[in-house]
Amino acid sequence: MNLEMQRFKADFFKALAHPLRIRILELLSESDKSVNEIQSLVGSEGSAVSQQLTVLRSKNIVTGTKDGNRVIYSLRDPMIIELLAVARQIFNNHLVDTITMLDKFYENETEEST
């Protein structure tokens, strides 16, 4: 069971390991969208967006619902929104640490040059 969970997590994070897929998920966290809407918002070719949506669908991260001749995509689990927020917080923490380290470095450089 533990190995199965680790594999699931690894596959899940592999599916997230692409900047365009992350951007698509961020857009879908705001509201459901069609391929054309996503394409317009990310400024990418339709084939690239469709390819990334296929990956996300295959891992059950997003779902597509037919609406006439178009498909409307949505997040399968709203917890994705929280996951993206936590990832943003982790990034911000790393950024703060880096800025603090650089500030200390420049303080030391300034002290040594005087």
PDB file of C-alpha atoms in Angstrom, residues 12-60:
ATOM      1  CA  PHE A  12       0.745  12.921  -9.930  1.00  0.00           C
ATOM      2  CA  PHE A  13       3.706  15.266  -9.556  1.00  0.00           C
ATOM      3  CA  LYS A  14       5.097  14.202 -12.943  1.00  0.00           C
ATOM      4  CA  ALA A  15       1.783  15.289 -14.460  1.00  0.00           C
ATOM      5  CA  LEU A  16       2.241  18.701 -12.832  1.00  0.00           C
ATOM      6  CA  ALA A  17       5.870  19.009 -13.951  1.00  0.00           C
ATOM      7  CA  HIS A  18       5.322  21.357 -16.882  1.00  0.00           C
ATOM      8  CA  PRO A  19       4.908  25.156 -16.772  1.00  0.00           C
ATOM      9  CA  LEU A  20       2.010  25.166 -19.250  1.00  0.00           C
ATOM     10  CA  ARG A  21       0.141  22.499 -17.280  1.00  0.00           C
ATOM     11  CA  ILE A  22       0.578  24.543 -14.101  1.00  0.00           C
ATOM     12  CA  ARG A  23      -0.708  27.648 -15.911  1.00  0.00           C
ATOM     13  CA  ILE A  24      -3.718  25.707 -17.185  1.00  0.00           C
ATOM     14  CA  LEU A  25      -4.492  24.520 -13.654  1.00  0.00           C
ATOM     15  CA  GLU A  26      -4.191  28.070 -12.334  1.00  0.00           C
ATOM     16  CA  LEU A  27      -6.686  29.248 -14.963  1.00  0.00           C
ATOM     17  CA  LEU A  28      -9.066  26.385 -14.207  1.00  0.00           C
ATOM     18  CA  SER A  29      -8.856  27.210 -10.507  1.00  0.00           C
ATOM     19  CA  GLU A  30     -10.533  30.521 -11.403  1.00  0.00           C
ATOM     20  CA  SER A  31     -13.317  28.935 -13.486  1.00  0.00           C
ATOM     21  CA  ASP A  32     -14.085  26.191 -15.995  1.00  0.00           C
ATOM     22  CA  LYS A  33     -12.849  26.958 -19.495  1.00  0.00           C
ATOM     23  CA  SER A  34     -12.850  25.652 -23.058  1.00  0.00           C
ATOM     24  CA  VAL A  35      -9.651  24.874 -24.984  1.00  0.00           C
ATOM     25  CA  ASN A  36     -10.076  28.104 -26.972  1.00  0.00           C
ATOM     26  CA  GLU A  37     -10.415  30.166 -23.787  1.00  0.00           C
ATOM     27  CA  ILE A  38      -7.336  28.539 -22.275  1.00  0.00           C
ATOM     28  CA  GLN A  39      -5.402  28.960 -25.518  1.00  0.00           C
ATOM     29  CA  SER A  40      -6.294  32.651 -25.657  1.00  0.00           C
ATOM     30  CA  LEU A  41      -5.354  33.268 -22.027  1.00  0.00           C
ATOM     31  CA  VAL A  42      -1.983  31.496 -22.179  1.00  0.00           C
ATOM     32  CA  GLY A  43      -1.106  32.779 -25.645  1.00  0.00           C
ATOM     33  CA  SER A  44      -0.147  29.333 -26.847  1.00  0.00           C
ATOM     34  CA  GLU A  45      -1.031  27.220 -29.849  1.00  0.00           C
ATOM     35  CA  GLY A  46      -4.141  25.079 -29.547  1.00  0.00           C
ATOM     36  CA  SER A  47      -2.182  21.898 -30.161  1.00  0.00           C
ATOM     37  CA  ALA A  48       0.138  22.638 -27.206  1.00  0.00           C
ATOM     38  CA  VAL A  49      -2.815  23.345 -24.906  1.00  0.00           C
ATOM     39  CA  SER A  50      -4.675  20.249 -26.114  1.00  0.00           C
ATOM     40  CA  GLN A  51      -1.584  18.108 -25.586  1.00  0.00           C
ATOM     41  CA  GLN A  52      -1.177  19.333 -22.011  1.00  0.00           C
ATOM     42  CA  LEU A  53      -4.879  18.892 -21.287  1.00  0.00           C
ATOM     43  CA  THR A  54      -4.582  15.303 -22.518  1.00  0.00           C
ATOM     44  CA  VAL A  55      -1.837  14.657 -19.959  1.00  0.00           C
ATOM     45  CA  LEU A  56      -3.897  16.234 -17.189  1.00  0.00           C
ATOM     46  CA  ARG A  57      -6.978  14.229 -18.187  1.00  0.00           C
ATOM     47  CA  SER A  58      -5.036  10.965 -18.344  1.00  0.00           C
ATOM     48  CA  LYS A  59      -3.961  11.492 -14.725  1.00  0.00           C
ATOM     49  CA  ASN A  60      -7.523  12.439 -13.679  1.00  0.00           C
TER      50      ASN A  60
END
